[in-house]
């Protein structure tokens, strides 16, 4: 046993000296790896747990390992060191020439004890300077142990691979909070502007905020694909998983686990067993390492590959565990693991997050209604302040809940469909069916209502904008579907919903077919980019440019995902460089879009006439929307009089639900085309 221990320590020392050439550490300057993976079938050395950390200031290596060696022969080490897929260093080491104790020859046995060992201080000087600061560096050391004696002479008896990290990452809590706060405040700002009567400004801010939130979700969805992703791509996409509701809340995770177990499911314990079992986060496609290793063969079978390797079957896909005890995570499970969430809890995590937001939104709207009424009676605010909201707050609340449903449509659909392949428990499958039907039936029914209202408006007034924008009840309840589009493109919400559900199907059901996912996403994003560029359906030139830019970045991301599948059989260094380019591109796009949203929202709030900052749109919507900046003093007095009588301004036109198709009682000739404000001013 002592001989085995000394041989293992010598091997680890060799490992460190080699990957010290690849990476330094940061802050406290450290090098670490959390798994020692086998990279060939029937490997004579395997480890179910491996944690190694080197701190230069202490000149020591701390190791926690649980390994088994079956090698009894003289050996040589064939070493290869690579960074970003580029192998820049290789050598052959004869342990007998170096007098490495325990390796001339190697002996069999178990090793389960943690230990530390000192190293030469000069080793740190071998590390290149750039590696000290570059985040999520993609580096690894691979060693083939080749027998030179015995029955296996001339053959590889083991293959070991360690992925190296310097502790720096772009998966930052600050990025998550900043992006979430900016998007959230922009949406709240649009609601406040709408309540104050600045409908035109509110619609512009809301359209920009929704587009940015959609872009955040698109980046997060890139992280969900069952495709091997470079470390920097994994980390960057992890920054936006909050937009899909994937947020780790400790006490809720305990509730989810309890619920799953109480409904007949078996909860995963990957996070709980990290102290005793290593987890391989899949980064790069590896060659098949086994065709006869029981559970490991199953792991290989469901790892992402081209469609020609295996068919995409909707079978239960639980956690993948290799024959030597380590777990392999990829796709949606990879995102859950990196978020510190058990893979069997991610469905409930995403679903509950959005419906908790809906409950809080309903509570806040109710509290705001009560506060406004109290303040108006106490004469702390003017009688007409938030008047439209106070009179129709229930309709406004319905519109807000519908808007949250639209924002949560992508994650709820993806996670519900994915739950069908996991079947964590019977109750969770029932929940998945319910929520999938709820969001899809609700949104498509709303889209159907919108189209019928618009058709009625065209039939009566030859203009879809008339009913859609003149009636506050219709605007506040259904406006989330069309207000970001020009009036003639009110229908564009249907292609948007179709685009989302198509992506959801491929993300959820093709987790084990990365190439299929990549090709499908490429076609979907290409269609979205072409449609956006040709139709230009959004409300004005700036919003169109904003959304087309997002579609272009999403299309480029889809191209990069196709490259990550290695369908072009490109060199590994190309894959590594493309990963860095994807990060830089999306980081720059995110920063620019955030700044645009922040600046435009701030300018609107510090402008005396927010609506005046935006040009009147060609669809005449501004003529039909009651903007606070256009109210006359007499109009304000009339509004106060209506309030005093207990009437509700704008909420009696009967344009909602079953009455939405009846002829409205407007003071115009039903079949005459309404004149816009611009036309009236020119006539006078």
XYZ file of C-alpha atoms in Angstrom:
684
model
C 0.000 0.000 0.000
C 2.849 2.366 0.779
C 4.289 1.665 -2.649
C 0.925 2.449 -4.256
C 0.599 5.687 -2.295
C 4.052 6.827 -3.338
C 3.322 5.992 -6.975
C 0.060 7.943 -6.900
C 1.769 10.940 -5.327
C 4.495 10.834 -7.948
C 1.875 10.701 -10.700
C 0.032 13.673 -9.194
C 3.269 15.622 -8.923
C 3.906 14.904 -12.583
C 0.361 16.048 -13.408
C 0.860 19.327 -11.612
C 4.238 20.076 -13.128
C 2.715 19.587 -16.563
C -0.476 21.588 -16.212
C 1.389 24.299 -14.330
C 2.719 25.126 -17.777
C -0.853 25.843 -18.828
C -2.352 27.986 -16.097
C -1.638 30.234 -13.188
C -4.034 31.224 -10.495
C -5.763 34.483 -9.749
C -6.354 36.629 -6.705
C -4.731 34.164 -4.297
C -3.169 32.517 -7.379
C -4.409 28.985 -7.536
C -4.634 26.041 -9.898
C -7.341 23.467 -9.427
C -9.136 20.567 -10.995
C -12.143 18.671 -9.700
C -12.169 15.515 -11.770
C -9.664 13.012 -13.111
C -11.400 11.444 -16.051
C -10.714 8.179 -17.769
C -10.353 8.625 -21.515
C -10.197 5.021 -22.737
C -12.033 1.758 -22.261
C -10.741 -0.691 -19.648
C -8.514 1.949 -18.105
C -6.238 0.461 -15.469
C -6.482 3.590 -13.327
C -9.834 5.226 -12.482
C -10.921 7.829 -9.943
C -14.480 8.399 -8.691
C -13.334 11.465 -6.734
C -10.479 13.809 -7.491
C -9.928 17.308 -6.138
C -6.554 18.970 -6.547
C -5.626 22.526 -5.575
C -2.285 24.241 -5.830
C -1.579 27.573 -4.095
C 1.811 29.012 -5.131
C 2.172 31.089 -1.983
C 2.172 27.874 0.046
C 4.194 25.791 -2.443
C 1.923 22.843 -1.758
C -0.669 20.666 -3.454
C -3.760 19.484 -1.567
C -5.330 16.319 -2.979
C -8.512 14.448 -2.144
C -8.786 11.278 -4.203
C -10.652 8.005 -4.333
C -9.022 5.832 -7.003
C -8.340 2.254 -8.061
C -5.261 0.978 -9.932
C -5.035 -2.457 -11.551
C -1.715 -1.855 -13.312
C 1.219 -4.128 -12.472
C 3.921 -3.484 -15.055
C 6.697 -1.159 -16.097
C 5.214 1.838 -17.877
C 5.956 5.001 -19.832
C 3.865 8.185 -19.865
C 2.744 9.745 -23.137
C 1.832 13.298 -22.112
C -0.110 15.920 -24.106
C -0.946 19.441 -22.894
C -3.495 21.578 -24.731
C -5.226 24.928 -24.381
C -8.350 25.846 -26.360
C -8.008 22.607 -28.250
C -4.473 23.365 -29.409
C -1.878 20.831 -28.306
C 1.238 22.864 -27.696
C 3.348 20.492 -25.619
C 3.945 16.738 -25.617
C 6.625 14.410 -24.314
C 7.390 10.812 -23.372
C 8.433 10.167 -19.777
C 10.152 7.011 -18.536
C 9.595 6.845 -14.757
C 12.499 4.410 -14.378
C 14.917 6.971 -15.821
C 13.587 9.589 -13.396
C 13.625 7.185 -10.454
C 9.953 7.889 -9.654
C 9.156 5.719 -6.652
C 6.215 3.372 -7.203
C 6.255 3.711 -10.967
C 9.064 1.332 -11.798
C 7.039 -0.831 -11.874
C 3.467 0.331 -11.037
C 1.462 -1.686 -8.494
C -2.267 -2.307 -8.040
C -4.506 -1.285 -5.131
C -6.875 1.366 -3.776
C -6.202 4.927 -2.685
C -8.828 6.748 -0.619
C -6.917 9.064 1.687
C -6.515 12.844 1.158
C -2.960 14.130 1.378
C -0.724 17.142 0.707
C 2.747 17.414 -0.769
C 5.295 20.183 -1.218
C 6.685 21.216 -4.613
C 9.592 23.261 -5.915
C 8.859 27.048 -5.663
C 10.415 27.519 -9.125
C 7.475 25.660 -10.671
C 5.284 28.787 -10.554
C 7.782 30.616 -12.772
C 6.889 28.264 -15.640
C 3.394 29.733 -15.906
C 2.732 32.336 -18.667
C 1.425 35.661 -17.414
C -1.765 35.906 -19.512
C -3.205 32.845 -17.836
C -3.346 34.665 -14.504
C -6.218 36.908 -15.639
C -8.044 35.163 -18.493
C -11.409 33.800 -17.280
C -12.745 30.308 -17.906
C -9.593 29.190 -19.650
C -9.988 25.917 -21.536
C -6.926 23.833 -20.695
C -6.314 20.170 -19.995
C -3.599 17.607 -19.462
C -3.907 14.085 -20.875
C -1.583 11.200 -20.000
C -1.571 7.778 -21.631
C 0.068 5.149 -19.440
C 1.697 2.632 -21.803
C 2.942 -0.730 -20.546
C 6.495 -1.717 -21.516
C 6.492 -5.152 -19.865
C 4.087 -7.978 -19.113
C 1.217 -9.280 -21.248
C 0.062 -5.731 -22.155
C 3.493 -4.568 -23.338
C 3.290 -1.979 -26.097
C -0.333 -1.105 -25.298
C -2.036 1.708 -23.403
C -3.242 0.415 -20.036
C -4.749 3.680 -18.796
C -5.673 7.163 -19.953
C -6.121 10.040 -17.529
C -7.312 13.557 -18.245
C -7.619 16.583 -15.971
C -9.311 19.867 -16.824
C -7.542 22.834 -15.280
C -9.067 26.051 -13.947
C -7.571 29.228 -12.520
C -10.691 30.141 -10.550
C -11.624 33.137 -12.688
C -14.938 33.102 -14.503
C -17.408 35.288 -16.357
C -20.216 33.591 -14.424
C -20.589 36.599 -12.120
C -23.331 37.429 -9.646
C -22.916 41.106 -10.543
C -23.790 40.493 -14.196
C -26.895 38.559 -13.165
C -28.157 41.228 -10.782
C -27.334 44.129 -13.105
C -29.107 42.625 -16.117
C -32.131 41.566 -14.052
C -32.476 44.936 -12.312
C -32.195 46.966 -15.522
C -34.761 44.838 -17.361
C -37.105 44.824 -14.371
C -36.888 48.564 -13.761
C -37.525 49.267 -17.438
C -40.719 47.187 -17.366
C -41.859 48.907 -14.153
C -41.028 52.294 -15.679
C -43.221 51.573 -18.683
C -46.094 50.686 -16.335
C -45.629 53.933 -14.381
C -45.535 55.999 -17.576
C -48.694 54.305 -18.781
C -50.409 55.017 -15.471
C -49.442 58.670 -15.719
C -51.054 58.824 -19.155
C -47.913 58.869 -21.299
C -49.005 55.900 -23.399
C -46.734 56.577 -26.361
C -43.570 56.776 -24.257
C -44.654 53.769 -22.182
C -45.118 51.600 -25.271
C -41.620 52.468 -26.561
C -39.944 51.694 -23.227
C -41.921 48.452 -22.859
C -41.059 47.324 -26.401
C -37.338 47.879 -25.794
C -37.405 46.168 -22.385
C -39.274 43.138 -23.728
C -36.855 42.801 -26.643
C -33.885 42.890 -24.266
C -35.485 40.319 -21.945
C -36.090 38.081 -24.958
C -32.407 38.411 -25.884
C -31.376 37.438 -22.356
C -33.550 34.337 -22.665
C -32.012 33.487 -26.036
C -28.536 33.573 -24.485
C -29.728 31.395 -21.609
C -31.243 28.895 -24.060
C -27.830 28.555 -25.737
C -26.630 27.121 -22.422
C -29.464 24.553 -22.402
C -28.470 22.822 -25.634
C -27.155 19.274 -25.471
C -24.018 20.345 -27.338
C -20.486 20.368 -25.882
C -19.775 24.014 -25.036
C -16.431 25.671 -24.232
C -16.096 26.763 -20.570
C -16.440 30.481 -21.304
C -19.704 29.874 -23.201
C -21.069 27.786 -20.346
C -20.242 30.520 -17.854
C -21.553 33.414 -19.947
C -24.891 31.744 -20.674
C -25.174 30.891 -16.980
C -25.327 34.643 -16.260
C -28.772 34.807 -17.886
C -30.426 31.661 -16.547
C -32.368 33.900 -14.155
C -34.407 35.002 -17.186
C -35.638 31.396 -17.455
C -36.528 31.290 -13.767
C -33.549 29.063 -12.915
C -32.609 30.622 -9.586
C -31.197 28.675 -6.653
C -33.146 29.414 -3.477
C -32.062 27.093 -0.685
C -35.285 26.566 1.253
C -37.326 26.162 -1.938
C -34.940 23.464 -3.175
C -35.665 21.521 0.008
C -39.400 21.884 -0.628
C -39.022 20.679 -4.231
C -37.055 17.631 -3.099
C -39.656 16.837 -0.438
C -42.497 17.214 -2.948
C -40.830 14.943 -5.460
C -40.166 12.213 -2.927
C -43.657 12.485 -1.447
C -45.194 12.000 -4.905
C -43.276 8.832 -5.680
C -40.183 10.250 -7.352
C -36.500 9.685 -6.619
C -34.545 12.876 -6.064
C -31.056 13.240 -7.512
C -28.195 13.687 -5.057
C -25.388 14.988 -7.270
C -24.942 18.210 -5.289
C -25.095 16.334 -1.985
C -22.415 13.833 -3.019
C -19.829 16.264 -4.394
C -17.658 15.568 -1.372
C -17.357 11.925 -2.405
C -18.047 11.797 -6.168
C -16.653 13.875 -9.044
C -18.866 15.395 -11.742
C -17.698 15.786 -15.337
C -19.194 18.902 -16.929
C -19.099 18.078 -20.619
C -17.127 20.668 -22.595
C -15.840 19.026 -25.716
C -16.734 15.980 -27.745
C -14.660 12.995 -26.765
C -14.031 9.788 -28.641
C -16.054 6.802 -27.575
C -14.293 5.179 -24.681
C -16.296 2.036 -24.294
C -18.725 -0.259 -26.009
C -18.982 -2.773 -23.213
C -18.788 -0.945 -19.937
C -22.335 -1.345 -18.621
C -23.441 1.994 -17.240
C -20.669 3.840 -19.024
C -21.981 2.545 -22.321
C -25.338 4.061 -21.379
C -23.595 7.330 -20.605
C -21.974 7.316 -24.034
C -25.259 6.411 -25.695
C -27.082 9.505 -24.460
C -24.239 11.966 -24.755
C -24.813 14.472 -27.585
C -23.723 13.133 -30.964
C -24.720 13.357 -34.559
C -28.013 11.844 -35.604
C -26.177 9.057 -37.399
C -24.767 7.802 -34.101
C -28.139 7.145 -32.514
C -31.787 8.022 -32.810
C -33.398 10.632 -30.603
C -35.734 8.595 -28.427
C -38.088 10.062 -25.856
C -36.944 7.727 -23.111
C -36.402 8.591 -19.487
C -32.991 10.209 -19.197
C -31.859 10.413 -15.599
C -28.458 11.316 -14.270
C -25.612 9.655 -16.162
C -23.146 7.779 -13.976
C -20.028 6.106 -15.315
C -18.934 2.615 -14.392
C -16.201 4.017 -12.157
C -18.553 6.230 -10.139
C -18.450 9.759 -11.592
C -21.406 11.661 -13.012
C -21.609 13.265 -16.467
C -23.848 16.317 -16.943
C -24.704 18.135 -20.169
C -27.420 20.354 -21.592
C -30.198 21.248 -19.150
C -28.593 19.092 -16.444
C -25.333 20.993 -16.924
C -27.120 24.293 -16.279
C -28.771 22.870 -13.162
C -25.464 21.571 -11.796
C -23.650 24.856 -12.388
C -26.499 26.682 -10.625
C -26.170 24.396 -7.607
C -29.590 22.842 -8.276
C -30.274 19.110 -8.265
C -31.127 18.000 -11.793
C -34.487 16.631 -10.645
C -35.456 20.028 -9.192
C -34.891 22.250 -12.218
C -38.424 21.805 -13.596
C -40.111 22.982 -10.401
C -37.483 25.704 -9.970
C -38.303 27.310 -13.311
C -42.076 26.898 -13.040
C -42.430 28.148 -9.473
C -40.162 31.154 -10.078
C -42.470 32.649 -12.681
C -45.669 31.998 -10.801
C -44.207 33.477 -7.638
C -43.505 36.609 -9.704
C -47.136 36.596 -10.869
C -48.403 36.393 -7.287
C -46.135 39.227 -6.163
C -47.211 41.317 -9.165
C -50.878 40.829 -8.272
C -50.221 41.789 -4.653
C -48.253 44.893 -5.645
C -50.944 46.036 -8.091
C -53.589 45.640 -5.384
C -51.486 47.550 -2.866
C -50.809 50.305 -5.397
C -54.530 50.603 -6.134
C -55.308 50.976 -2.437
C -52.475 53.466 -1.934
C -53.649 55.624 -4.848
C -57.228 55.704 -3.576
C -56.112 56.627 -0.069
C -53.758 59.314 -1.382
C -56.495 60.775 -3.609
C -58.978 60.964 -0.747
C -56.329 62.548 1.469
C -55.585 64.959 -1.405
C -51.914 63.986 -1.459
C -52.219 63.564 -5.214
C -54.435 65.178 -7.844
C -57.800 63.607 -8.448
C -56.887 62.584 -11.987
C -53.496 61.058 -11.135
C -53.463 57.400 -12.216
C -57.185 57.861 -12.854
C -57.350 55.371 -15.701
C -55.542 52.765 -13.613
C -57.751 53.338 -10.573
C -60.940 52.934 -12.591
C -59.816 49.860 -14.514
C -57.200 48.298 -12.256
C -58.589 44.777 -12.599
C -58.239 44.951 -16.373
C -54.735 46.369 -15.963
C -53.907 43.491 -13.595
C -55.090 40.951 -16.169
C -52.874 42.601 -18.756
C -49.862 42.499 -16.424
C -50.407 38.803 -15.672
C -50.724 38.081 -19.395
C -47.491 39.994 -20.018
C -45.667 37.926 -17.375
C -47.092 34.791 -18.995
C -45.673 35.923 -22.334
C -42.249 36.549 -20.762
C -42.350 33.125 -19.098
C -43.635 31.341 -22.181
C -40.237 30.084 -23.386
C -38.948 28.634 -20.076
C -42.297 27.162 -19.032
C -42.683 25.438 -22.410
C -39.091 24.155 -22.503
C -39.094 22.814 -18.943
C -42.579 21.289 -19.231
C -41.675 19.445 -22.426
C -38.358 18.346 -20.926
C -40.164 16.971 -17.875
C -41.950 14.521 -20.181
C -38.550 12.935 -20.921
C -37.456 12.919 -17.264
C -40.640 11.841 -15.458
C -39.225 12.854 -12.081
C -42.555 11.904 -10.483
C -46.127 11.323 -11.634
C -47.283 14.535 -9.960
C -44.613 16.589 -11.724
C -45.658 15.183 -15.096
C -49.240 16.224 -14.336
C -47.985 19.707 -13.425
C -46.014 19.839 -16.674
C -49.148 18.998 -18.676
C -51.175 21.619 -16.799
C -48.673 24.452 -17.164
C -47.938 23.592 -20.789
C -51.637 23.734 -21.631
C -52.150 26.845 -19.499
C -49.543 29.018 -21.204
C -50.181 27.754 -24.724
C -53.976 27.793 -24.610
C -53.960 31.140 -22.804
C -51.590 32.897 -25.192
C -52.949 31.427 -28.420
C -56.492 32.189 -27.291
C -55.404 35.759 -26.552
C -53.817 35.956 -30.016
C -57.070 34.669 -31.538
C -59.042 37.332 -29.645
C -56.624 39.988 -30.867
C -57.026 38.956 -34.502
C -60.827 38.981 -34.255
C -60.850 42.427 -32.636
C -58.493 43.748 -35.326
C -60.614 42.244 -38.106
C -63.701 43.854 -36.597
C -61.907 47.201 -36.448
C -60.951 46.915 -40.109
C -64.514 45.981 -41.056
C -66.014 48.905 -39.157
C -63.365 51.586 -39.514
C -60.945 50.382 -42.211
C -58.128 50.632 -39.675
C -57.025 47.973 -37.142
C -55.547 50.663 -34.895
C -58.931 52.236 -34.121
C -60.372 49.646 -31.728
C -56.966 48.290 -30.671
C -55.753 51.662 -29.404
C -58.866 53.744 -28.680
C -60.463 51.506 -26.072
C -58.531 51.458 -22.753
C -59.946 48.083 -21.747
C -58.751 46.412 -24.942
C -55.399 48.187 -24.783
C -54.715 47.395 -21.121
C -55.763 43.745 -21.326
C -54.562 42.685 -24.771
C -52.014 45.390 -25.527
C -49.112 43.173 -24.432
C -49.657 41.192 -27.636
C -49.485 44.018 -30.159
C -48.396 47.350 -28.710
C -44.739 46.742 -29.657
C -45.742 46.207 -33.311
C -47.132 48.654 -35.845
C -50.920 48.408 -36.102
C -50.877 46.647 -39.481
C -48.555 43.965 -38.033
C -50.755 43.164 -35.017
C -50.723 39.508 -36.116
C -46.951 39.196 -35.649
C -47.426 37.825 -32.139
C -48.481 34.523 -33.769
C -45.114 34.012 -35.563
C -43.368 35.019 -32.324
C -45.234 32.322 -30.381
C -44.550 29.788 -33.140
C -40.840 30.691 -33.121
C -40.707 30.149 -29.355
C -42.500 26.815 -29.286
C -40.389 25.459 -32.166
C -37.205 26.244 -30.252
C -38.712 24.708 -27.117
C -39.447 21.403 -28.878
C -35.888 21.010 -30.144
C -34.272 22.123 -26.876
C -36.394 19.751 -24.770
C -36.619 16.670 -26.989
C -33.224 16.707 -28.748
C -30.954 16.863 -25.704
C -29.184 13.716 -26.878
C -28.878 14.881 -30.498
C -26.739 17.985 -30.483
C -26.307 18.161 -34.246
C -30.068 18.037 -34.785
C -30.479 20.831 -32.244
C -27.848 22.989 -33.905
C -29.249 22.588 -37.427
C -32.810 23.222 -36.232
C -31.807 26.334 -34.298
C -29.846 27.607 -37.294
C -32.896 27.288 -39.554
C -35.225 28.811 -36.958
C -32.955 31.786 -36.290
C -32.382 32.292 -40.020
C -36.143 32.413 -40.550
C -36.533 34.869 -37.673
C -33.807 37.145 -39.049
C -35.226 37.105 -42.583
C -38.766 37.704 -41.340
C -37.716 40.579 -39.087
C -35.598 42.198 -41.802
C -38.231 41.927 -44.529
C -41.434 42.628 -42.599
C -39.958 45.082 -40.058
C -43.098 44.675 -37.914
C -42.148 46.732 -34.858
C -43.555 50.168 -34.115
C -40.791 52.425 -35.444
C -37.362 52.453 -37.057
C -35.402 52.400 -33.789
C -37.325 49.466 -32.312
C -37.006 47.601 -35.616
C -33.236 48.142 -35.643
C -33.025 47.035 -32.003
C -34.855 43.763 -32.666
C -33.149 43.021 -35.992
C -29.770 43.403 -34.271
C -30.885 40.865 -31.658
C -32.041 38.456 -34.384
C -28.676 38.827 -36.132
C -26.735 37.980 -32.961
C -29.014 34.993 -32.307
C -28.350 33.755 -35.851
C -24.582 34.058 -35.372
C -24.900 32.159 -32.085
C -26.708 29.369 -33.949
C -23.832 29.169 -36.449
C -21.374 28.887 -33.566
C -23.446 26.103 -31.990
C -23.235 24.175 -35.256
C -19.446 24.571 -35.141
C -19.383 23.250 -31.555
C -20.981 19.990 -32.736
C -17.817 19.352 -34.802
C -19.939 18.579 -37.845
C -17.247 20.246 -39.961
C -14.505 18.156 -38.326
C -12.548 21.329 -37.641
C -9.378 21.400 -35.482
C -9.968 21.748 -31.751
C -8.339 25.164 -31.706
C -11.067 26.480 -34.034
C -13.710 25.357 -31.562
C -11.839 27.024 -28.717
C -11.423 30.327 -30.538
C -15.077 30.355 -31.656
C -16.112 29.946 -28.018
C -14.153 33.050 -27.037
C -15.591 34.975 -30.010
C -19.142 34.013 -28.986
C -18.512 35.351 -25.490
C -17.006 38.637 -26.710
C -19.774 39.160 -29.291
C -22.600 38.579 -26.834
C -20.930 40.556 -24.059
C -20.558 43.548 -26.386
C -24.133 43.219 -27.673
C -25.491 42.930 -24.141
C -23.596 46.011 -22.981
C -24.744 48.102 -25.951
C -28.384 47.046 -25.633
C -28.373 47.665 -21.872
C -26.945 51.148 -22.374
C -29.562 51.932 -25.029
C -32.348 50.859 -22.676
C -30.931 52.748 -19.685
C -30.358 55.974 -21.618
C -33.739 56.012 -23.362
C -35.616 55.234 -20.143
C -33.723 57.893 -18.188
C -34.333 60.542 -20.854
C -38.052 59.772 -20.868
C -38.308 60.229 -17.102
C -36.422 63.531 -17.115
C -38.437 65.014 -19.984
C -41.394 67.319 -19.323
C -43.322 65.811 -22.214
C -42.282 62.122 -22.536
C -44.677 61.467 -25.414
C -43.309 64.427 -27.350
C -39.901 62.756 -27.538
C -41.284 60.172 -29.964
C -42.650 60.856 -33.418
C -46.270 60.070 -34.172
C -46.444 56.658 -35.784
C -47.844 56.175 -39.248
C -50.563 53.796 -38.014
C -52.473 56.687 -36.328
C -52.353 54.950 -32.951
C -51.425 58.206 -31.206
C -54.660 59.792 -32.407
C -56.655 57.101 -30.657
C -54.623 56.748 -27.446
C -55.509 59.112 -24.614
C -52.174 60.664 -23.768
C -51.838 62.831 -20.669
C -49.818 65.394 -22.611
C -52.750 65.942 -24.976
C -55.496 66.445 -22.378
C -57.040 69.930 -22.215
C -57.946 71.609 -18.929
C -61.640 71.082 -19.711
C -60.938 67.443 -20.373
C -59.272 67.125 -16.982
C -62.283 68.771 -15.287
C -64.602 66.418 -17.149
C -62.523 63.479 -15.945
C -62.772 64.688 -12.357
C -66.519 65.063 -12.744
C -66.863 61.529 -14.051
C -64.843 60.257 -11.108
C -67.019 62.182 -8.663
C -70.103 60.525 -10.129
C -68.512 57.100 -9.759
C -68.285 56.424 -13.495
C -65.306 54.693 -15.085
C -63.643 56.461 -17.946
C -63.011 54.313 -21.004
C -64.200 51.036 -19.494
C -67.680 50.847 -20.892
C -67.121 50.345 -24.560
C -67.747 46.652 -24.440
C -64.797 45.641 -26.593
C -63.527 42.828 -24.409
C -64.193 39.115 -24.169
C -67.500 38.058 -25.708
C -68.582 41.638 -26.290
C -65.401 42.523 -28.116
C -66.957 41.749 -31.485
C -69.978 43.962 -31.080
C -70.120 47.337 -32.763
C -68.685 49.920 -30.339
C -70.572 53.103 -29.551
C -68.012 55.664 -30.708
C -69.053 59.131 -31.813
C -68.106 58.483 -35.440
C -69.814 57.175 -38.492
C -69.231 53.402 -38.220
C -67.945 52.875 -41.748
C -65.986 56.079 -42.086
C -62.225 56.046 -41.745
C -61.184 57.913 -38.570
C -59.009 60.936 -39.126
C -55.687 61.174 -37.384
C -54.674 64.192 -35.375
C -52.169 65.106 -38.062
C -54.885 65.110 -40.713
C -57.148 67.284 -38.584
C -54.408 69.819 -37.969
C -53.658 70.063 -41.687
C -57.348 70.663 -42.456
C -57.425 73.612 -40.066
